[in-house]
Amino acid sequence: VLAIWHQLTKAEIPELAKCSVLMRDRSRVEDTIYAMQRAGAGRLQVISDFDMTLTRFAHNGKRVPTTHNILDHRLLIDEDCSKKIRELLNTYYPIEIDAGRTAEDKLPLMVEWWTQVHELLIQQRIRKDQLAQAVKESSAMLREGYKVFFDRLTEQQVPLLIFSAGVGDVLEEVIRQNNVFHPNVHIISNYMDFDQTGVLRAFKGQLIHTFNKREGALSHASGLRVLQGRPNVLLLGDSLGDLTMADGVSEHQNILTIGFLNDQMDERKELYVKSFDVVLVKDETMEVPNAILKYIT
Ligand code: TMP
Ligand code: MG
């Protein structure tokens, strides 16, 4: 019977047969997708990372900016600050993606990175009313097929939790300008705290970085009413740290994790295949998540 089922997904979700799609255990993936399809849209929630998961990694050979890097605009920060933020990126990003170090090992270094960048941003007295312009003039770009993804979840009334270690205010502006900031979208991120005159003075709440999403999941996501009664989770991420974003889902039944492997493909392939259920290698599109969603909702 199983063999017939498996041929079925091949026919119904041919996107899963592409050579850029890697799976440790294809039959587990298919069984999970079937279980989610039988339970339906009313039992589903989608939890996604933002930078380099919903946004592209690169376009025409050029890196697409993360929410932090969108702030690298003369309207908001001066040249000296921009230089320092880039130096920090060059120091810490290779550590973030280093397959030879554990998350535990990376954690204090990520705190160092985020803390220094946020302090530099605060010193610049960034103005809230200039964020939209900076986003507009940036090369921020969501993955191809993003509109189908957001629109389908809205139509099917499936909540989408975007869980990002980026900057929430910038993230919101990116999805607003792309016309997909729908009412079913919920965001957990680092939000800016502005004074009465609209000048950045701090970041709100506990810092979220790549490797402490589990804490945020337990303290924030688990309390979100709209996510309750939805035990099936489709999780999307590009970092191994993103795998903990669903840790706050109580009484989960089926979780399918999809990982975008954007960078250091050879070094990280094995680790990603071991960790995510579905790995998308150098895929700048939402084709596979969209095909799965179309099937299960
Ligand atoms: P994410 O959780 O939405 O993916 O956002 C975190 C990403 O932001 C992470 O992969 C590293 C990146 N980042 C920058 O690009 N520049 C920075 O200054 C910082 C602190 C993080
Ligand atoms: Mg990311």
mmCIF file of N, CA and C in Angstrom, residues 178-258:
data_model
loop_
_atom_site.group_PDB
_atom_site.id
_atom_site.type_symbol
_atom_site.label_atom_id
_atom_site.label_comp_id
_atom_site.label_asym_id
_atom_site.label_seq_id
_atom_site.Cartn_x
_atom_site.Cartn_y
_atom_site.Cartn_z
ATOM 1 N N ASN A 178 5.294 44.871 -0.240
ATOM 2 C CA ASN A 178 5.023 43.803 -1.214
ATOM 3 C C ASN A 178 3.558 43.361 -1.183
ATOM 4 N N ASN A 179 2.745 44.115 -0.426
ATOM 5 C CA ASN A 179 1.292 43.872 -0.336
ATOM 6 C C ASN A 179 0.901 42.493 0.190
ATOM 7 N N VAL A 180 1.685 41.958 1.125
ATOM 8 C CA VAL A 180 1.324 40.656 1.689
ATOM 9 C C VAL A 180 1.237 40.673 3.221
ATOM 10 N N PHE A 181 1.121 41.879 3.791
ATOM 11 C CA PHE A 181 0.982 41.941 5.250
ATOM 12 C C PHE A 181 -0.498 41.737 5.585
ATOM 13 N N HIS A 182 -0.945 40.481 5.436
ATOM 14 C CA HIS A 182 -2.348 40.131 5.620
ATOM 15 C C HIS A 182 -2.662 39.910 7.104
ATOM 16 N N PRO A 183 -3.967 39.898 7.464
ATOM 17 C CA PRO A 183 -4.344 39.751 8.881
ATOM 18 C C PRO A 183 -3.954 38.416 9.528
ATOM 19 N N ASN A 184 -3.655 37.379 8.743
ATOM 20 C CA ASN A 184 -3.261 36.094 9.338
ATOM 21 C C ASN A 184 -1.758 36.025 9.629
ATOM 22 N N VAL A 185 -1.052 37.143 9.387
ATOM 23 C CA VAL A 185 0.400 37.157 9.607
ATOM 24 C C VAL A 185 0.720 37.673 11.013
ATOM 25 N N HIS A 186 1.491 36.900 11.759
ATOM 26 C CA HIS A 186 1.894 37.278 13.116
ATOM 27 C C HIS A 186 3.413 37.275 13.153
ATOM 28 N N ILE A 187 3.986 38.227 13.870
ATOM 29 C CA ILE A 187 5.448 38.380 13.821
ATOM 30 C C ILE A 187 6.058 38.400 15.221
ATOM 31 N N ILE A 188 7.112 37.622 15.378
ATOM 32 C CA ILE A 188 7.950 37.714 16.580
ATOM 33 C C ILE A 188 9.331 38.112 16.085
ATOM 34 N N SER A 189 9.843 39.235 16.574
ATOM 35 C CA SER A 189 11.130 39.721 16.070
ATOM 36 C C SER A 189 11.711 40.740 17.045
ATOM 37 N N ASN A 190 12.819 41.353 16.665
ATOM 38 C CA ASN A 190 13.409 42.435 17.460
ATOM 39 C C ASN A 190 12.794 43.748 17.002
ATOM 40 N N TYR A 191 11.993 44.356 17.852
ATOM 41 C CA TYR A 191 11.339 45.616 17.479
ATOM 42 C C TYR A 191 12.067 46.818 18.066
ATOM 43 N N MET A 192 12.099 47.883 17.287
ATOM 44 C CA MET A 192 12.733 49.117 17.727
ATOM 45 C C MET A 192 11.826 49.856 18.701
ATOM 46 N N ASP A 193 12.449 50.534 19.645
ATOM 47 C CA ASP A 193 11.717 51.348 20.606
ATOM 48 C C ASP A 193 12.077 52.813 20.312
ATOM 49 N N PHE A 194 11.081 53.589 19.903
ATOM 50 C CA PHE A 194 11.339 54.992 19.546
ATOM 51 C C PHE A 194 10.857 55.918 20.665
ATOM 52 N N ASP A 195 11.532 57.059 20.830
ATOM 53 C CA ASP A 195 11.050 58.036 21.817
ATOM 54 C C ASP A 195 9.881 58.828 21.216
ATOM 55 N N GLN A 196 9.347 59.802 21.969
ATOM 56 C CA GLN A 196 8.144 60.520 21.498
ATOM 57 C C GLN A 196 8.396 61.282 20.211
ATOM 58 N N THR A 197 9.660 61.624 19.935
ATOM 59 C CA THR A 197 9.945 62.374 18.713
ATOM 60 C C THR A 197 10.248 61.430 17.543
ATOM 61 N N GLY A 198 10.124 60.103 17.773
ATOM 62 C CA GLY A 198 10.329 59.145 16.689
ATOM 63 C C GLY A 198 11.782 58.791 16.432
ATOM 64 N N VAL A 199 12.621 58.942 17.462
ATOM 65 C CA VAL A 199 14.046 58.604 17.314
ATOM 66 C C VAL A 199 14.328 57.297 18.068
ATOM 67 N N LEU A 200 15.084 56.394 17.425
ATOM 68 C CA LEU A 200 15.413 55.097 18.036
ATOM 69 C C LEU A 200 16.184 55.293 19.334
ATOM 70 N N ARG A 201 15.678 54.666 20.404
ATOM 71 C CA ARG A 201 16.409 54.792 21.669
ATOM 72 C C ARG A 201 16.799 53.438 22.261
ATOM 73 N N ALA A 202 16.191 52.347 21.781
ATOM 74 C CA ALA A 202 16.499 51.004 22.310
ATOM 75 C C ALA A 202 15.824 49.965 21.435
ATOM 76 N N PHE A 203 16.062 48.698 21.782
ATOM 77 C CA PHE A 203 15.283 47.617 21.179
ATOM 78 C C PHE A 203 14.401 47.029 22.271
ATOM 79 N N LYS A 204 13.188 46.651 21.893
ATOM 80 C CA LYS A 204 12.219 46.166 22.881
ATOM 81 C C LYS A 204 12.459 44.703 23.252
ATOM 82 N N GLY A 205 12.161 44.369 24.482
ATOM 83 C CA GLY A 205 12.122 42.967 24.919
ATOM 84 C C GLY A 205 13.457 42.247 24.865
ATOM 85 N N GLN A 206 13.360 40.928 24.985
ATOM 86 C CA GLN A 206 14.583 40.132 25.003
ATOM 87 C C GLN A 206 15.115 39.936 23.593
ATOM 88 N N LEU A 207 16.413 40.106 23.449
ATOM 89 C CA LEU A 207 17.066 39.961 22.145
ATOM 90 C C LEU A 207 16.807 38.580 21.528
ATOM 91 N N ILE A 208 16.467 38.575 20.248
ATOM 92 C CA ILE A 208 16.352 37.304 19.519
ATOM 93 C C ILE A 208 17.514 37.230 18.530
ATOM 94 N N HIS A 209 18.302 36.171 18.620
ATOM 95 C CA HIS A 209 19.353 35.940 17.627
ATOM 96 C C HIS A 209 19.115 34.555 17.028
ATOM 97 N N THR A 210 20.015 34.127 16.144
ATOM 98 C CA THR A 210 19.774 32.887 15.406
ATOM 99 C C THR A 210 19.646 31.647 16.288
ATOM 100 N N PHE A 211 20.307 31.655 17.448
ATOM 101 C CA PHE A 211 20.342 30.414 18.222
ATOM 102 C C PHE A 211 19.608 30.465 19.561
ATOM 103 N N ASN A 212 18.686 31.433 19.718
ATOM 104 C CA ASN A 212 17.856 31.379 20.938
ATOM 105 C C ASN A 212 16.361 31.424 20.609
ATOM 106 N N LYS A 213 16.006 30.960 19.416
ATOM 107 C CA LYS A 213 14.604 31.013 19.024
ATOM 108 C C LYS A 213 13.723 30.107 19.885
ATOM 109 N N ARG A 214 14.334 29.081 20.459
ATOM 110 C CA ARG A 214 13.564 28.183 21.335
ATOM 111 C C ARG A 214 12.947 28.957 22.509
ATOM 112 N N GLU A 215 13.752 29.837 23.118
ATOM 113 C CA GLU A 215 13.244 30.634 24.251
ATOM 114 C C GLU A 215 12.074 31.511 23.824
ATOM 115 N N GLY A 216 12.215 32.143 22.665
ATOM 116 C CA GLY A 216 11.136 32.991 22.147
ATOM 117 C C GLY A 216 9.898 32.177 21.842
ATOM 118 N N ALA A 217 10.122 30.961 21.353
ATOM 119 C CA ALA A 217 8.996 30.080 21.020
ATOM 120 C C ALA A 217 8.229 29.721 22.285
ATOM 121 N N LEU A 218 8.975 29.454 23.357
ATOM 122 C CA LEU A 218 8.328 29.057 24.603
ATOM 123 C C LEU A 218 7.643 30.238 25.288
ATOM 124 N N SER A 219 8.288 31.429 25.226
ATOM 125 C CA SER A 219 7.713 32.562 25.952
ATOM 126 C C SER A 219 6.661 33.333 25.149
ATOM 127 N N HIS A 220 6.798 33.417 23.818
ATOM 128 C CA HIS A 220 5.851 34.214 23.029
ATOM 129 C C HIS A 220 4.893 33.381 22.188
ATOM 130 N N ALA A 221 5.466 32.523 21.322
ATOM 131 C CA ALA A 221 4.632 31.806 20.354
ATOM 132 C C ALA A 221 3.609 30.917 21.047
ATOM 133 N N SER A 222 4.020 30.292 22.160
ATOM 134 C CA SER A 222 3.116 29.360 22.832
ATOM 135 C C SER A 222 1.885 30.083 23.384
ATOM 136 N N GLY A 223 2.002 31.406 23.582
ATOM 137 C CA GLY A 223 0.874 32.160 24.126
ATOM 138 C C GLY A 223 -0.071 32.702 23.059
ATOM 139 N N LEU A 224 0.286 32.568 21.785
ATOM 140 C CA LEU A 224 -0.541 33.140 20.720
ATOM 141 C C LEU A 224 -1.817 32.315 20.518
ATOM 142 N N ARG A 225 -2.930 32.960 20.832
ATOM 143 C CA ARG A 225 -4.247 32.326 20.754
ATOM 144 C C ARG A 225 -4.561 31.729 19.386
ATOM 145 N N VAL A 226 -4.265 32.496 18.334
ATOM 146 C CA VAL A 226 -4.614 32.056 16.978
ATOM 147 C C VAL A 226 -3.920 30.766 16.578
ATOM 148 N N LEU A 227 -2.846 30.418 17.273
ATOM 149 C CA LEU A 227 -2.107 29.208 16.902
ATOM 150 C C LEU A 227 -2.630 27.980 17.636
ATOM 151 N N GLN A 228 -3.471 28.219 18.621
ATOM 152 C CA GLN A 228 -3.963 27.092 19.411
ATOM 153 C C GLN A 228 -4.961 26.227 18.629
ATOM 154 N N GLY A 229 -4.946 24.932 18.942
ATOM 155 C CA GLY A 229 -5.826 24.004 18.240
ATOM 156 C C GLY A 229 -5.348 23.690 16.835
ATOM 157 N N ARG A 230 -4.072 24.008 16.569
ATOM 158 C CA ARG A 230 -3.498 23.727 15.254
ATOM 159 C C ARG A 230 -2.227 22.885 15.452
ATOM 160 N N PRO A 231 -2.401 21.594 15.585
ATOM 161 C CA PRO A 231 -1.284 20.721 15.948
ATOM 162 C C PRO A 231 -0.358 20.341 14.789
ATOM 163 N N ASN A 232 -0.712 20.739 13.565
ATOM 164 C CA ASN A 232 0.159 20.422 12.433
ATOM 165 C C ASN A 232 0.946 21.661 12.015
ATOM 166 N N VAL A 233 2.250 21.470 11.878
ATOM 167 C CA VAL A 233 3.130 22.619 11.648
ATOM 168 C C VAL A 233 3.990 22.411 10.411
ATOM 169 N N LEU A 234 3.953 23.408 9.535
ATOM 170 C CA LEU A 234 4.909 23.454 8.441
ATOM 171 C C LEU A 234 5.928 24.514 8.841
ATOM 172 N N LEU A 235 7.185 24.100 8.974
ATOM 173 C CA LEU A 235 8.223 25.019 9.452
ATOM 174 C C LEU A 235 9.228 25.287 8.336
ATOM 175 N N LEU A 236 9.541 26.577 8.112
ATOM 176 C CA LEU A 236 10.513 26.940 7.082
ATOM 177 C C LEU A 236 11.661 27.734 7.688
ATOM 178 N N GLY A 237 12.891 27.373 7.337
ATOM 179 C CA GLY A 237 14.034 28.113 7.855
ATOM 180 C C GLY A 237 15.253 27.962 6.969
ATOM 181 N N ASP A 238 16.296 28.730 7.290
ATOM 182 C CA ASP A 238 17.550 28.566 6.542
ATOM 183 C C ASP A 238 18.722 28.297 7.479
ATOM 184 N N SER A 239 18.434 28.325 8.789
ATOM 185 C CA SER A 239 19.495 28.092 9.767
ATOM 186 C C SER A 239 19.071 26.929 10.657
ATOM 187 N N LEU A 240 20.049 26.193 11.172
ATOM 188 C CA LEU A 240 19.701 25.080 12.066
ATOM 189 C C LEU A 240 18.988 25.597 13.313
ATOM 190 N N GLY A 241 19.285 26.841 13.685
ATOM 191 C CA GLY A 241 18.614 27.460 14.832
ATOM 192 C C GLY A 241 17.119 27.607 14.617
ATOM 193 N N ASP A 242 16.716 27.681 13.353
ATOM 194 C CA ASP A 242 15.291 27.851 13.042
ATOM 195 C C ASP A 242 14.465 26.614 13.412
ATOM 196 N N LEU A 243 15.119 25.479 13.551
ATOM 197 C CA LEU A 243 14.399 24.235 13.872
ATOM 198 C C LEU A 243 13.693 24.292 15.223
ATOM 199 N N THR A 244 14.122 25.199 16.095
ATOM 200 C CA THR A 244 13.509 25.271 17.426
ATOM 201 C C THR A 244 12.300 26.220 17.459
ATOM 202 N N MET A 245 11.958 26.809 16.311
ATOM 203 C CA MET A 245 10.857 27.783 16.281
ATOM 204 C C MET A 245 9.509 27.162 16.639
ATOM 205 N N ALA A 246 9.381 25.837 16.507
ATOM 206 C CA ALA A 246 8.103 25.186 16.809
ATOM 207 C C ALA A 246 8.097 24.573 18.213
ATOM 208 N N ASP A 247 9.112 24.865 19.005
ATOM 209 C CA ASP A 247 9.203 24.247 20.333
ATOM 210 C C ASP A 247 8.095 24.687 21.290
ATOM 211 N N GLY A 248 7.417 25.779 20.945
ATOM 212 C CA GLY A 248 6.328 26.242 21.815
ATOM 213 C C GLY A 248 4.980 25.637 21.471
ATOM 214 N N VAL A 249 4.927 24.842 20.397
ATOM 215 C CA VAL A 249 3.643 24.256 19.978
ATOM 216 C C VAL A 249 3.321 23.069 20.877
ATOM 217 N N SER A 250 2.276 23.233 21.679
ATOM 218 C CA SER A 250 1.954 22.149 22.602
ATOM 219 C C SER A 250 1.082 21.120 21.879
ATOM 220 N N GLU A 251 1.223 19.894 22.247
ATOM 221 C CA GLU A 251 0.461 18.797 21.650
ATOM 222 C C GLU A 251 0.520 18.789 20.123
ATOM 223 N N HIS A 252 1.730 18.981 19.589
ATOM 224 C CA HIS A 252 1.849 18.937 18.126
ATOM 225 C C HIS A 252 1.646 17.504 17.652
ATOM 226 N N GLN A 253 1.098 17.377 16.457
ATOM 227 C CA GLN A 253 0.906 16.035 15.891
ATOM 228 C C GLN A 253 1.889 15.769 14.767
ATOM 229 N N ASN A 254 1.866 16.648 13.754
ATOM 230 C CA ASN A 254 2.770 16.435 12.622
ATOM 231 C C ASN A 254 3.562 17.711 12.368
ATOM 232 N N ILE A 255 4.873 17.567 12.289
ATOM 233 C CA ILE A 255 5.703 18.721 11.967
ATOM 234 C C ILE A 255 6.545 18.361 10.745
ATOM 235 N N LEU A 256 6.480 19.214 9.733
ATOM 236 C CA LEU A 256 7.330 19.019 8.562
ATOM 237 C C LEU A 256 8.268 20.211 8.476
ATOM 238 N N THR A 257 9.575 19.942 8.510
ATOM 239 C CA THR A 257 10.537 21.041 8.473
ATOM 240 C C THR A 257 11.204 21.120 7.099
ATOM 241 N N ILE A 258 11.241 22.335 6.573
ATOM 242 C CA ILE A 258 11.864 22.573 5.267
ATOM 243 C C ILE A 258 13.018 23.544 5.460
#
